[in-house]
mmCIF file of C-alpha atoms and ligand atoms in Angstrom:
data_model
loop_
_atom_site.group_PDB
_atom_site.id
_atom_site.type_symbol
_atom_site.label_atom_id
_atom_site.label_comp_id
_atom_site.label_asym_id
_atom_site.label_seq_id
_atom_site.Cartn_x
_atom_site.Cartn_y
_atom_site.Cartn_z
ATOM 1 C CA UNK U 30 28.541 2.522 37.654
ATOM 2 C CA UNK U 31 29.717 -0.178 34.986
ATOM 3 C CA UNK U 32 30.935 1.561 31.801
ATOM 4 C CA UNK U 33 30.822 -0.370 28.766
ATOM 5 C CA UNK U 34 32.801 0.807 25.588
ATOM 6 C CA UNK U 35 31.637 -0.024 22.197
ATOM 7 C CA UNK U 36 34.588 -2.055 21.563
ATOM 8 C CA UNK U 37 37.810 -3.973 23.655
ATOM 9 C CA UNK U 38 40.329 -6.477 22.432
ATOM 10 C CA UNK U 39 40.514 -9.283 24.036
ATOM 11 C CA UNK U 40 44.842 -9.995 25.085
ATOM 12 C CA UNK U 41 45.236 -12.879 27.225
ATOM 13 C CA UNK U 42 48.482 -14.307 28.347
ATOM 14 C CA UNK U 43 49.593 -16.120 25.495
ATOM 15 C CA UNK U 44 49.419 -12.649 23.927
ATOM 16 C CA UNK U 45 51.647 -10.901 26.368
ATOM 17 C CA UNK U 46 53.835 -13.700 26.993
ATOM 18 C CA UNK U 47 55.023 -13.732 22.555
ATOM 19 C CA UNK U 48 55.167 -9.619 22.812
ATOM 20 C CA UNK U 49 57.083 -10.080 25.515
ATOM 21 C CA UNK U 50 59.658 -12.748 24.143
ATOM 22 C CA UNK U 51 59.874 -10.790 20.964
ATOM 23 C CA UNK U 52 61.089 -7.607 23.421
ATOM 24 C CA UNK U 53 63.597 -9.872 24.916
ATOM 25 C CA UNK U 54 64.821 -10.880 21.626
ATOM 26 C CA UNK U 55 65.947 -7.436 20.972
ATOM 27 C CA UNK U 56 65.207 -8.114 17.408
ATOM 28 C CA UNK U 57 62.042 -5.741 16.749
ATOM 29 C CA UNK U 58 61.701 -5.184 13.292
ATOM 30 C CA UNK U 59 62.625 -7.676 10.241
ATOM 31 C CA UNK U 60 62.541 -10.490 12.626
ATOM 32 C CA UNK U 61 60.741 -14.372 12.482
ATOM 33 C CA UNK U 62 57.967 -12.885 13.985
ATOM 34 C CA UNK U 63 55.928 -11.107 10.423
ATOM 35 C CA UNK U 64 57.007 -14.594 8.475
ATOM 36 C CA UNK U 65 55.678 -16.728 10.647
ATOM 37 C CA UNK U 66 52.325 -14.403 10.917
ATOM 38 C CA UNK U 67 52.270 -14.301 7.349
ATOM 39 C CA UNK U 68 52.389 -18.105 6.570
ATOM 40 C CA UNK U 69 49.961 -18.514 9.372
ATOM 41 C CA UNK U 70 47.277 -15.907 7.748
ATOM 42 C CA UNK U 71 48.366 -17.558 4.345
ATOM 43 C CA UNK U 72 47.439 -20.960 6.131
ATOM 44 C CA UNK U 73 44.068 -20.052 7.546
ATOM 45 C CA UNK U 74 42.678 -18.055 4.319
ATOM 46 C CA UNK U 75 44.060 -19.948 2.049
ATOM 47 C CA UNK U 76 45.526 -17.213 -0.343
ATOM 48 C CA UNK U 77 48.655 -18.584 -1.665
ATOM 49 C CA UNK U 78 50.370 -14.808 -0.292
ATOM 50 C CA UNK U 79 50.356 -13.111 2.265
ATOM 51 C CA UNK U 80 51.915 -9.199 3.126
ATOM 52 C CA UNK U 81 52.024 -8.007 6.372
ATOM 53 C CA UNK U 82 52.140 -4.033 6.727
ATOM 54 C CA UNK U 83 51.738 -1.249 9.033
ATOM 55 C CA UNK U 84 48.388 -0.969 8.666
ATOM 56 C CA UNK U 85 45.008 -1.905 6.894
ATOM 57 C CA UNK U 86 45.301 1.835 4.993
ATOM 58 C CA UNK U 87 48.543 1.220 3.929
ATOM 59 C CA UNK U 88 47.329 -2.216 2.486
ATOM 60 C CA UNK U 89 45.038 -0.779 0.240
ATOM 61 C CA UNK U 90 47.504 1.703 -0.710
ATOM 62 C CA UNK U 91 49.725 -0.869 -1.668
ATOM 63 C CA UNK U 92 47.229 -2.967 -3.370
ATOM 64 C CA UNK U 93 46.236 0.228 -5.825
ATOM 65 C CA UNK U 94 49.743 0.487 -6.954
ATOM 66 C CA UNK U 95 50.790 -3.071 -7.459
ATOM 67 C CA UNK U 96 47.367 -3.478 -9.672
ATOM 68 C CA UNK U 97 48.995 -0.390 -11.727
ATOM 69 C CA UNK U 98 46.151 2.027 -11.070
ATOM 70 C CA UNK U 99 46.726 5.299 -11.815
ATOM 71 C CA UNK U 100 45.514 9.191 -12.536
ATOM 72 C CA UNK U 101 42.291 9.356 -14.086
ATOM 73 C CA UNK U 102 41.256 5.795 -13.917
ATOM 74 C CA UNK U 103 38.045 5.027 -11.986
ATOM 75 C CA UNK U 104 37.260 2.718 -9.605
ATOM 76 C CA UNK U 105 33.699 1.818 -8.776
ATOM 77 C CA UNK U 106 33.282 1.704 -4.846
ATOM 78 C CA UNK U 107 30.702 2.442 -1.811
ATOM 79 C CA UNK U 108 29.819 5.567 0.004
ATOM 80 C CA UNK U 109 29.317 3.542 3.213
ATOM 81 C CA UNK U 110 32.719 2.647 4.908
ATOM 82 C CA UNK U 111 35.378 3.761 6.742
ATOM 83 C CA UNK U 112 37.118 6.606 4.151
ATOM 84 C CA UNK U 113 40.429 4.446 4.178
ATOM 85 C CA UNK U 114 38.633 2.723 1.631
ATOM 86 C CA UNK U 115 38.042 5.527 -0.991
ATOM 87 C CA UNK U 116 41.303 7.616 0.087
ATOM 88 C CA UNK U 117 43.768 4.915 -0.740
ATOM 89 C CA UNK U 118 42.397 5.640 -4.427
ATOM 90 C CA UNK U 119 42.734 9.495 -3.886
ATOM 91 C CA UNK U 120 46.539 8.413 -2.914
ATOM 92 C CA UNK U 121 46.903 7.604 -6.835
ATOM 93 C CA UNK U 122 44.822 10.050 -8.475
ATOM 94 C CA UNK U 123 42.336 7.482 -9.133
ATOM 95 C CA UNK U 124 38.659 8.544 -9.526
ATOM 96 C CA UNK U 125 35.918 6.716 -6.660
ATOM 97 C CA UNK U 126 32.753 6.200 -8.385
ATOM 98 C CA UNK U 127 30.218 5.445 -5.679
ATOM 99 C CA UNK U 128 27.645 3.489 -5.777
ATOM 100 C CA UNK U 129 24.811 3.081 -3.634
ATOM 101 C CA UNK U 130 24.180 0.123 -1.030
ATOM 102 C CA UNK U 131 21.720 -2.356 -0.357
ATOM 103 C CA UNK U 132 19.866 -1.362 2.608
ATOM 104 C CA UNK U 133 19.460 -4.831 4.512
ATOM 105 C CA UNK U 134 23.600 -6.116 4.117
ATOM 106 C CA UNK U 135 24.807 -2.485 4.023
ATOM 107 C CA UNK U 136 27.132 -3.384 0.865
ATOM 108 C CA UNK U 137 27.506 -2.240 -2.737
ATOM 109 C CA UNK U 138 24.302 -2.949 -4.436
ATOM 110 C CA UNK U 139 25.632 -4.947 -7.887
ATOM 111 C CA UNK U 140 22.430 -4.244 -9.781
ATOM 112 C CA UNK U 141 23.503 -0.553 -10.331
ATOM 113 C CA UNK U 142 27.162 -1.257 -10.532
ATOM 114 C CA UNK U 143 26.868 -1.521 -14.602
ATOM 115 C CA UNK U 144 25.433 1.853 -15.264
ATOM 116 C CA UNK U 145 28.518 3.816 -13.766
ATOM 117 C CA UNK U 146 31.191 1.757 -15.933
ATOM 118 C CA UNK U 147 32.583 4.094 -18.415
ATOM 119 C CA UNK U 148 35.707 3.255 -21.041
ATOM 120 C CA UNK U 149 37.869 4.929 -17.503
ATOM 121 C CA UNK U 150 36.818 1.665 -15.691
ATOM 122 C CA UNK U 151 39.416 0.192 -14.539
ATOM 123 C CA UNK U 152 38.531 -1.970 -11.108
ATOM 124 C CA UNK U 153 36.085 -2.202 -8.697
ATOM 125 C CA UNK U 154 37.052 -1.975 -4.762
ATOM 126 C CA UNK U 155 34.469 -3.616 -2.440
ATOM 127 C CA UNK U 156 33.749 -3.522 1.503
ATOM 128 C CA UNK U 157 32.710 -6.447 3.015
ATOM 129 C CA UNK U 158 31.234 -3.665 5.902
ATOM 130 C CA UNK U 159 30.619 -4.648 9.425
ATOM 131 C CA UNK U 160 31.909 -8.412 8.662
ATOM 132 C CA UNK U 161 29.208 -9.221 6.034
ATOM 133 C CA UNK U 162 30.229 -10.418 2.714
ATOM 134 C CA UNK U 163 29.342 -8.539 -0.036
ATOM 135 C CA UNK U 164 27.538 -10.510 -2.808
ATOM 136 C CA UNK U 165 30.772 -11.558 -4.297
ATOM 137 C CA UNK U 166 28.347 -13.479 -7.436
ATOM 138 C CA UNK U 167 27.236 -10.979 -8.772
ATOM 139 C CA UNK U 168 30.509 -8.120 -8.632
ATOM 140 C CA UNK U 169 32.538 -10.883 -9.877
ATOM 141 C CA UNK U 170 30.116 -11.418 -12.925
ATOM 142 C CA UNK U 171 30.215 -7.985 -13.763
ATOM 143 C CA UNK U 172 34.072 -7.715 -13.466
ATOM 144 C CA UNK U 173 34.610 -10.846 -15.734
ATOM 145 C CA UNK U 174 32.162 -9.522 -18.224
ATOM 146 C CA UNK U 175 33.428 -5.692 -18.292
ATOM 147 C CA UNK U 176 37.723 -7.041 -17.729
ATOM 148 C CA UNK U 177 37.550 -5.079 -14.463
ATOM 149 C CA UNK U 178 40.336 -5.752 -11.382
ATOM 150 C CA UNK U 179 38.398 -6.779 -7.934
ATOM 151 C CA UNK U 180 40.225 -5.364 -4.718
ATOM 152 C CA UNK U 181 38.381 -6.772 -1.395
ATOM 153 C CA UNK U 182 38.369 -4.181 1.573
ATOM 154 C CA UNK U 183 37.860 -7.115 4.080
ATOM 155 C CA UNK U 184 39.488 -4.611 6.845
ATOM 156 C CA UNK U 185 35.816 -5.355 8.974
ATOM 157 C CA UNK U 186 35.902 -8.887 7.995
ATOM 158 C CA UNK U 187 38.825 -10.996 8.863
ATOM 159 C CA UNK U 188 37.538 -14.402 9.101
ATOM 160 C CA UNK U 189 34.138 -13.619 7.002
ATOM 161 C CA UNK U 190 33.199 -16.303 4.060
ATOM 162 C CA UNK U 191 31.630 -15.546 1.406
ATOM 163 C CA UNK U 192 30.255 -19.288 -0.343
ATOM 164 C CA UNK U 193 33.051 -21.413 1.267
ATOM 165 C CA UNK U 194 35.934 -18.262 0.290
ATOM 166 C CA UNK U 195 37.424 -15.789 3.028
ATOM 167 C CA UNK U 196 36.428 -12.783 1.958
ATOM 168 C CA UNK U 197 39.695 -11.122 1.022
ATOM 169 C CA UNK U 198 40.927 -14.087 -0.901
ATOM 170 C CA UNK U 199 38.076 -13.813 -3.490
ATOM 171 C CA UNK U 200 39.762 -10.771 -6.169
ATOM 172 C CA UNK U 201 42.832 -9.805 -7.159
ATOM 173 C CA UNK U 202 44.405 -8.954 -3.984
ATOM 174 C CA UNK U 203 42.141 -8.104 -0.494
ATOM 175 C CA UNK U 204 43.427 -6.349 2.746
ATOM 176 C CA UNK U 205 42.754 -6.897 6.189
ATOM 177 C CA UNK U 206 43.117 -4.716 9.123
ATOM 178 C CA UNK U 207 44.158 -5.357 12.445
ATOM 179 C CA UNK U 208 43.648 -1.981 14.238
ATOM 180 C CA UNK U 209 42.169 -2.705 18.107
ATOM 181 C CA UNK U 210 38.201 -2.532 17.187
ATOM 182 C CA UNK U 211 38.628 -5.745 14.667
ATOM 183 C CA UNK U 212 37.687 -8.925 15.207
ATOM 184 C CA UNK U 213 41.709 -9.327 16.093
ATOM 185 C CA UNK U 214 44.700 -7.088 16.928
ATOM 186 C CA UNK U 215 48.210 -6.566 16.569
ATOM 187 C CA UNK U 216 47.666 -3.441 17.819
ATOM 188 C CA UNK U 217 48.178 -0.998 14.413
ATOM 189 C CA UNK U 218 48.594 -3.990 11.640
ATOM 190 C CA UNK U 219 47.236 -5.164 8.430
ATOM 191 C CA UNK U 220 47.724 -7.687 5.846
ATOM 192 C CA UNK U 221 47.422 -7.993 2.160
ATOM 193 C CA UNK U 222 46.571 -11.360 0.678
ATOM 194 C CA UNK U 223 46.344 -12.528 -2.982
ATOM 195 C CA UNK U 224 47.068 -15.754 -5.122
ATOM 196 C CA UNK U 225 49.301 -13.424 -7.807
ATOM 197 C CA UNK U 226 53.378 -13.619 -7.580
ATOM 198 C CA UNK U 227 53.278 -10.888 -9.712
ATOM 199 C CA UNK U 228 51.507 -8.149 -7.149
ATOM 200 C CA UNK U 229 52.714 -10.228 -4.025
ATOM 201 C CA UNK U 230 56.407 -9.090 -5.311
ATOM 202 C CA UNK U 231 55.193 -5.779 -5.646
ATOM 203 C CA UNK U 232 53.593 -5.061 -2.283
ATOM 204 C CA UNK U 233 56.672 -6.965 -0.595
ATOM 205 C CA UNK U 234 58.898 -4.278 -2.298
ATOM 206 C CA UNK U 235 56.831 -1.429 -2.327
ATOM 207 C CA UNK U 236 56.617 -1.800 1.763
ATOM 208 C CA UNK U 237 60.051 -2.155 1.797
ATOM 209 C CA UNK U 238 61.004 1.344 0.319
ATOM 210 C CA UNK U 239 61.055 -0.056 -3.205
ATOM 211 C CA UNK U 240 64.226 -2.368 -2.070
ATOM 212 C CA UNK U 241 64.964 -4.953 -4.479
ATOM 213 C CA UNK U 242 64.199 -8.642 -3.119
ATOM 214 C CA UNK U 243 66.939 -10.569 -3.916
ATOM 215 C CA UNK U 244 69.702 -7.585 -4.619
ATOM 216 C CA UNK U 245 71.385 -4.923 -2.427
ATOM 217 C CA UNK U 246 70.128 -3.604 0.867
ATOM 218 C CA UNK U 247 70.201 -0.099 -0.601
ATOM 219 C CA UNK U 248 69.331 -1.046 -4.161
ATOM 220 C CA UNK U 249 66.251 0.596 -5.042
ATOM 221 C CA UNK U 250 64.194 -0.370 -7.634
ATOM 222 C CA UNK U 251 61.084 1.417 -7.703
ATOM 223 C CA UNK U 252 59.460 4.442 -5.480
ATOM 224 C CA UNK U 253 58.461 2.700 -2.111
ATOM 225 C CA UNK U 254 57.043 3.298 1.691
ATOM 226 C CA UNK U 255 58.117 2.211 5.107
ATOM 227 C CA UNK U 256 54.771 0.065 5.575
ATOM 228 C CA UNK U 257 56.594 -2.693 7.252
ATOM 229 C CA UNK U 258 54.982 -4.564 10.526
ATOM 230 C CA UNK U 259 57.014 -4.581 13.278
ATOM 231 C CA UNK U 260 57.596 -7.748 15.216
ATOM 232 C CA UNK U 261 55.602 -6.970 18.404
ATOM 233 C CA UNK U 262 52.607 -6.243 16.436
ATOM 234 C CA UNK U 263 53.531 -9.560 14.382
ATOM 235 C CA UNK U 264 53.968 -11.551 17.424
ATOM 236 C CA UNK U 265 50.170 -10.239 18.922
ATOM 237 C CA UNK U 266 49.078 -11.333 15.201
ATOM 238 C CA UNK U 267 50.181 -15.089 15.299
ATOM 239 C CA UNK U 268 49.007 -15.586 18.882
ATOM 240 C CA UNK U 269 45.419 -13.711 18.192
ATOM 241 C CA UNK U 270 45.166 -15.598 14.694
ATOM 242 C CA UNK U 271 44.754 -18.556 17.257
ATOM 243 C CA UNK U 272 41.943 -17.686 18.507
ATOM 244 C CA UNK U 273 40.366 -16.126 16.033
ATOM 245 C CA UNK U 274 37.322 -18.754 15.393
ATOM 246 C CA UNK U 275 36.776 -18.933 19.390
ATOM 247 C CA UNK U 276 36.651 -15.147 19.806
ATOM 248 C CA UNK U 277 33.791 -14.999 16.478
ATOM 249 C CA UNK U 278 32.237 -18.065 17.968
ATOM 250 C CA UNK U 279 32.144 -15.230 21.319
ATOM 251 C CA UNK U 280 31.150 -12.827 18.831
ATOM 252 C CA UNK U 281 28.619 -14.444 17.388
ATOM 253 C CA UNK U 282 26.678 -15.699 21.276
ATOM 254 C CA UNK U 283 26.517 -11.850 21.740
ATOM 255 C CA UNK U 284 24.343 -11.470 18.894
ATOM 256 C CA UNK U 285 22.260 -13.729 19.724
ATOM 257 C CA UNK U 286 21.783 -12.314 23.108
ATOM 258 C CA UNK U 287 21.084 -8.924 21.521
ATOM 259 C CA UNK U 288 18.548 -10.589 18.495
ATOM 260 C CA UNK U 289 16.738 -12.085 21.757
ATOM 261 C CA UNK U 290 17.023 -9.046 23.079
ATOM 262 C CA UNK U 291 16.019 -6.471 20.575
ATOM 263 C CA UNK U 292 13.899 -8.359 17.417
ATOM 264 C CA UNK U 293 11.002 -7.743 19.428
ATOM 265 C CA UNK U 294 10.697 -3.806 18.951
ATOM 266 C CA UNK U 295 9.113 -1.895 16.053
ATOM 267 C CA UNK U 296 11.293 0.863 16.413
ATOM 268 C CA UNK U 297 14.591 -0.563 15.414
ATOM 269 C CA UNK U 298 15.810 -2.933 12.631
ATOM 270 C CA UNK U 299 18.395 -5.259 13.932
ATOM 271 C CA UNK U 300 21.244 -6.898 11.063
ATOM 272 C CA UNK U 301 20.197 -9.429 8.887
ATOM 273 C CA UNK U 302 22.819 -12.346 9.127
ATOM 274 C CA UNK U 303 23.691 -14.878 7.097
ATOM 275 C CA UNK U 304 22.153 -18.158 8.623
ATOM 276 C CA UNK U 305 25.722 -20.199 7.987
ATOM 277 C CA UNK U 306 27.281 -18.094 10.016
ATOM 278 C CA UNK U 307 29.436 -17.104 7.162
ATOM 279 C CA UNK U 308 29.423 -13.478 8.451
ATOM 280 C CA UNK U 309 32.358 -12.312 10.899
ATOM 281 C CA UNK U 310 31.238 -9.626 13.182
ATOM 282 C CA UNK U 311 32.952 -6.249 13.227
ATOM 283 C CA UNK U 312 30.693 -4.252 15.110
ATOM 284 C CA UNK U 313 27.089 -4.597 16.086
ATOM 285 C CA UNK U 314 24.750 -2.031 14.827
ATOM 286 C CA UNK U 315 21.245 -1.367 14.781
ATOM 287 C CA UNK U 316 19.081 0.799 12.840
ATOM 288 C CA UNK U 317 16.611 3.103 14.808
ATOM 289 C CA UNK U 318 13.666 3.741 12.657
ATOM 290 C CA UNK U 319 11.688 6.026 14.625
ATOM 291 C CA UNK U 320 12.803 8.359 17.228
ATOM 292 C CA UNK U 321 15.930 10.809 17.566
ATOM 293 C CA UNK U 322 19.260 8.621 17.568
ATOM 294 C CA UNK U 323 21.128 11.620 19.248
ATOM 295 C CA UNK U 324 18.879 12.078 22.381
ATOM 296 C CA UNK U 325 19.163 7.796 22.410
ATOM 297 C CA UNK U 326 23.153 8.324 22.381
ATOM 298 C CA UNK U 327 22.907 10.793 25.126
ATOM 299 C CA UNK U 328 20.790 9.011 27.149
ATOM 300 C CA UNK U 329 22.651 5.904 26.784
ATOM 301 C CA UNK U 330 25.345 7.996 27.836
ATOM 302 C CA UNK U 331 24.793 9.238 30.832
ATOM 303 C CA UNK U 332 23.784 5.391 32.182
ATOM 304 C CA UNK U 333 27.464 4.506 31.162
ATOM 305 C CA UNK U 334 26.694 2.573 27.556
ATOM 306 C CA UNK U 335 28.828 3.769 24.627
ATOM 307 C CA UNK U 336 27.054 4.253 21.414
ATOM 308 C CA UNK U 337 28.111 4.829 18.412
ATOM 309 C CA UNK U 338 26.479 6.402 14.699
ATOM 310 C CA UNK U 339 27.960 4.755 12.250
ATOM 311 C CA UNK U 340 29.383 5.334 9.217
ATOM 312 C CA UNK U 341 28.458 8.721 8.364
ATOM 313 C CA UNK U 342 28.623 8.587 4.806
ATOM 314 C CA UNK U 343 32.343 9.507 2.701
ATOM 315 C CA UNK U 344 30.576 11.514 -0.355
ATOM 316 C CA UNK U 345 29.370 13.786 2.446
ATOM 317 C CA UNK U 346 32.410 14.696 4.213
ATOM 318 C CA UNK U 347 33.726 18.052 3.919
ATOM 319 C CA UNK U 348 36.997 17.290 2.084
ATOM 320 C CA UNK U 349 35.151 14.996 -0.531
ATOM 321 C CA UNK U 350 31.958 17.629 -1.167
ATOM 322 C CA UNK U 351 35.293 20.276 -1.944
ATOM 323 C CA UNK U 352 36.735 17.743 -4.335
ATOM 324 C CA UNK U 353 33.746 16.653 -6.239
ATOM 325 C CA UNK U 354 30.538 18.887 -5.296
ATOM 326 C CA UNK U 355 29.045 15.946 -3.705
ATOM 327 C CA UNK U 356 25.640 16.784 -1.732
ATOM 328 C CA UNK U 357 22.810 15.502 -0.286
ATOM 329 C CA UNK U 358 20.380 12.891 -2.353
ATOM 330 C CA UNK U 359 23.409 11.992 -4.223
ATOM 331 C CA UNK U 360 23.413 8.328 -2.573
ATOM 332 C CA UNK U 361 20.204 7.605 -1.176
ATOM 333 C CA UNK U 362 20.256 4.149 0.108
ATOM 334 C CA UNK U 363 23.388 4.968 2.047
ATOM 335 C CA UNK U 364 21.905 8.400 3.217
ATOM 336 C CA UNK U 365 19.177 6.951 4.781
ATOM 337 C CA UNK U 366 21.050 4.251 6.231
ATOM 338 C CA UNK U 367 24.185 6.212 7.899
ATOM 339 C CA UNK U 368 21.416 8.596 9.661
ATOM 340 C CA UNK U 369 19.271 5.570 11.253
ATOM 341 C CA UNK U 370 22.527 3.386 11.895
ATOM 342 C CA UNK U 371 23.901 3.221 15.581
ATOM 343 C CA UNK U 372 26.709 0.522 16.839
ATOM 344 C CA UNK U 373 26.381 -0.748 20.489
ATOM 345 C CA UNK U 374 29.259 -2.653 22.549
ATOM 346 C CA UNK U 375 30.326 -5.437 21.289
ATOM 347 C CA UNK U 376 33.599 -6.772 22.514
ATOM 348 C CA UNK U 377 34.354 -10.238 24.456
ATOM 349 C CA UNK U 378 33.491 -10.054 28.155
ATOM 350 C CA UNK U 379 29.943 -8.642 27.921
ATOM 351 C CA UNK U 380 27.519 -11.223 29.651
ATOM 352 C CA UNK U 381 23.675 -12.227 28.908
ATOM 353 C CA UNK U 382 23.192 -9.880 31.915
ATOM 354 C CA UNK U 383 25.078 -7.282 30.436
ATOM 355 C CA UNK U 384 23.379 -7.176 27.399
ATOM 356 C CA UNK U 385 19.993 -7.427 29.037
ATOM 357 C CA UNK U 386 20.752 -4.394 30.917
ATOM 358 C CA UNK U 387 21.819 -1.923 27.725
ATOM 359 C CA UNK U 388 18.856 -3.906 25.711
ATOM 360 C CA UNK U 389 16.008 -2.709 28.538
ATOM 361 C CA UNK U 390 18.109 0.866 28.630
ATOM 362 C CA UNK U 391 17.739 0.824 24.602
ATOM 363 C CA UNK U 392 14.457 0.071 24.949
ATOM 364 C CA UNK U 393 13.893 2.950 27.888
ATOM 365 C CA UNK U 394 15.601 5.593 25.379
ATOM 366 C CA UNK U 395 13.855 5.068 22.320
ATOM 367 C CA UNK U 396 10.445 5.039 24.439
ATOM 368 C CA UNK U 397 11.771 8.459 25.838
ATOM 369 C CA UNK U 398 13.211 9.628 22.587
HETATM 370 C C1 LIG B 429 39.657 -0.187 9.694
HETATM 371 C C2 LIG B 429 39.385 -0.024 8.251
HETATM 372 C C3 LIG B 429 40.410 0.259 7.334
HETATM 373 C C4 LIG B 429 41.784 0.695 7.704
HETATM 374 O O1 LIG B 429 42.473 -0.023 8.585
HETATM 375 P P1 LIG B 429 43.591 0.678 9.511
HETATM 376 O O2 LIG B 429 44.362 -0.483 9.977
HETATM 377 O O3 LIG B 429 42.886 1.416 10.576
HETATM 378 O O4 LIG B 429 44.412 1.568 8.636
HETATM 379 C C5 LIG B 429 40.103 0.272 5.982
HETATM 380 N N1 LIG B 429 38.855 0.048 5.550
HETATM 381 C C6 LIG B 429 37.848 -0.194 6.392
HETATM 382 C C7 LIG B 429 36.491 -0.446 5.824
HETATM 383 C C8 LIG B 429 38.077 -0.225 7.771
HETATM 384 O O5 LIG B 429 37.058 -0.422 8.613
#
């Protein structure tokens, strides 16, 4: 039986032949390699700088700090993401105040943004989830207006524009992520991007163990991390930056397939895209309206299609109820949407065929379900 995961990068030999060069270097770490991937990203976003670190998590950890967040200072953000997103504020001491989503994009809602700004308001952290833009308008409005930072989670959105902007070039300082499911790999990986000297200096240091930039190899200036990207993961980066657009442009003929697919059934509420093709696709997922998602995960199961629910929302998990007395009804919006929510495959390499055959076994599970 063909198996099909819900996601797979896509290495081809240009990949594994710059890995490989960079092992036969014997330089691995502080090489070329993480310059040249960093004036590449720098290139294609068009953010004047560009950080590259160990990981997307370790961005946004970086990213609090060099914006001088701190204990007790709030940050407005969304129950529905990945919890990298509110736990690089818990690294600080900083307080996530969630706000609920908008149920077609998924993303912060801005028209109840203003009633949780108190005097403790200090910046406002969005997710551009699943590769859609969050409506940058209308946060940025509010941020001007109330003198509030912006830091863009664009972790699920490399390559995502929001009116003409990459999303992560948009605030003060954005992160992407380049863990295996993105839209591209360097296997663990992230980058932090912004058009500031002042916080690019920071995060260079700060990844560096605090080192000073221009002084002593074991000068320290200021508490810092080993968040530095090696060189093969460097190396994957500037040969998968590449091919970025041709892999979305992949991406994107796969949704089609599945809107052709799947808009025809009342049972399930497929993403709403931006027409310009302005969104980036992280993963594809569907909303079942009607019916029991986990029989349709099991089902899909056993015929060999990997399925997904997805996000299950942060306020609910166990460690955040324990730290704030979160519960149920607290977040509505997102409530409703995490429990209907369910991501399919989605990876380069899936035919018209193969999505006509999980489709019509989609179709046979919710009838069944
Ligand atoms: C993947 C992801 C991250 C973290 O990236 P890692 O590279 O896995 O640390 C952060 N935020 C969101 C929304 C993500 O999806």
């Amino acid at each position: 039986m063909k198996t099909y995961p819900l996601a797979k990068p896509y290495i081809d030999a240009e990949d594994k032949k710059g890995v490989l060069a960079v092992l036969n270097s014997g330089q691995l770490s502080l090489g070329p390699k993480y310059l040249r991937f960093e004036k590449d990203i720098s290139v294609y976003t068009g953010a004047k700088y560009a950080c590259a670190v160990a990981n997307g998590t370790c961005g946004l950890h970086l990213a609090v700090r060099a914006l001088g967040l701190q204990d007790g200072d709030e940050v407005i953000t969304t129950p529905f993401s990945f919890v990298a997103s509110t736990n690089c504020l818990l690294y600080e001491g900083c307080k996530p105040v969630f706000v609920d989503i908008e149920s077609l994009t998924f993303n912060i809602n801005p028209e109840l943004i203003e009633k949780k700004i108190t005097k403790n308001t200090k910046a406002i952290l969005v997710v551009h989830v699943f590769g859609q833009p969050a409506n940058m308008g209308e946060i940025l409005k509010i941020a001007k207006k109330h003198k509030l930072l912006i830091i863009e989670d664009a972790a699920e959105s490399f390559g995502a524009k929001y009116k003409g902007r990459y999303t992560g070039t948009i605030g003060e300082v954005g992160v992407y992520a380049f863990y295996p499911n993105k839209q591209m790999t360097t296997g663990e990986g992230g980058m932090i991007v912004t058009n500031s000297n002042k916080i690019y200096d920071l995060c260079k240091s700060m990844r560096n163990q605090g080192r000073n930039l221009n002084g002593d190899w074991l000068e320290h200036e200021r508490l810092g991390y080993n968040y530095r990207m090696d060189e093969m993961s460097a190396s994957l980066g500037v040969t998968q930056l590449q091919k970025t657009d041709w892999m979305n442009e992949k991406k994107r003929e796969i949704v089609c397939w599945y809107e052709e697919e799947l808009s025809g059934l009342k049972t399930v509420v497929i993403p709403r895209l931006d027409s310009g093709g302005a969104s980036s696709l992280f993963v594809y997922v569907i909303r079942i309206i009607k019916g029991d998602r986990n029989k349709v995960v099991d089902v899909l199961a056993r015929k060999g299609i990997q399925t997904k629910p997805y996000f299950p929302v942060i306020h609910l998990q166990p460690y955040m109820r324990k730290m704030f007395g979160y519960k149920l009804g607290d977040f509505p919006v997102a409530e409703l949407v995490a429990s209907q929510t369910l991501a399919l495959p989605f990876y380069i390499g899936l035919s018209k065929q193969d999505i006509a055959y999980i489709s019509r076994e989609i179709r046979k599970a919710l009838e069944s379900s």
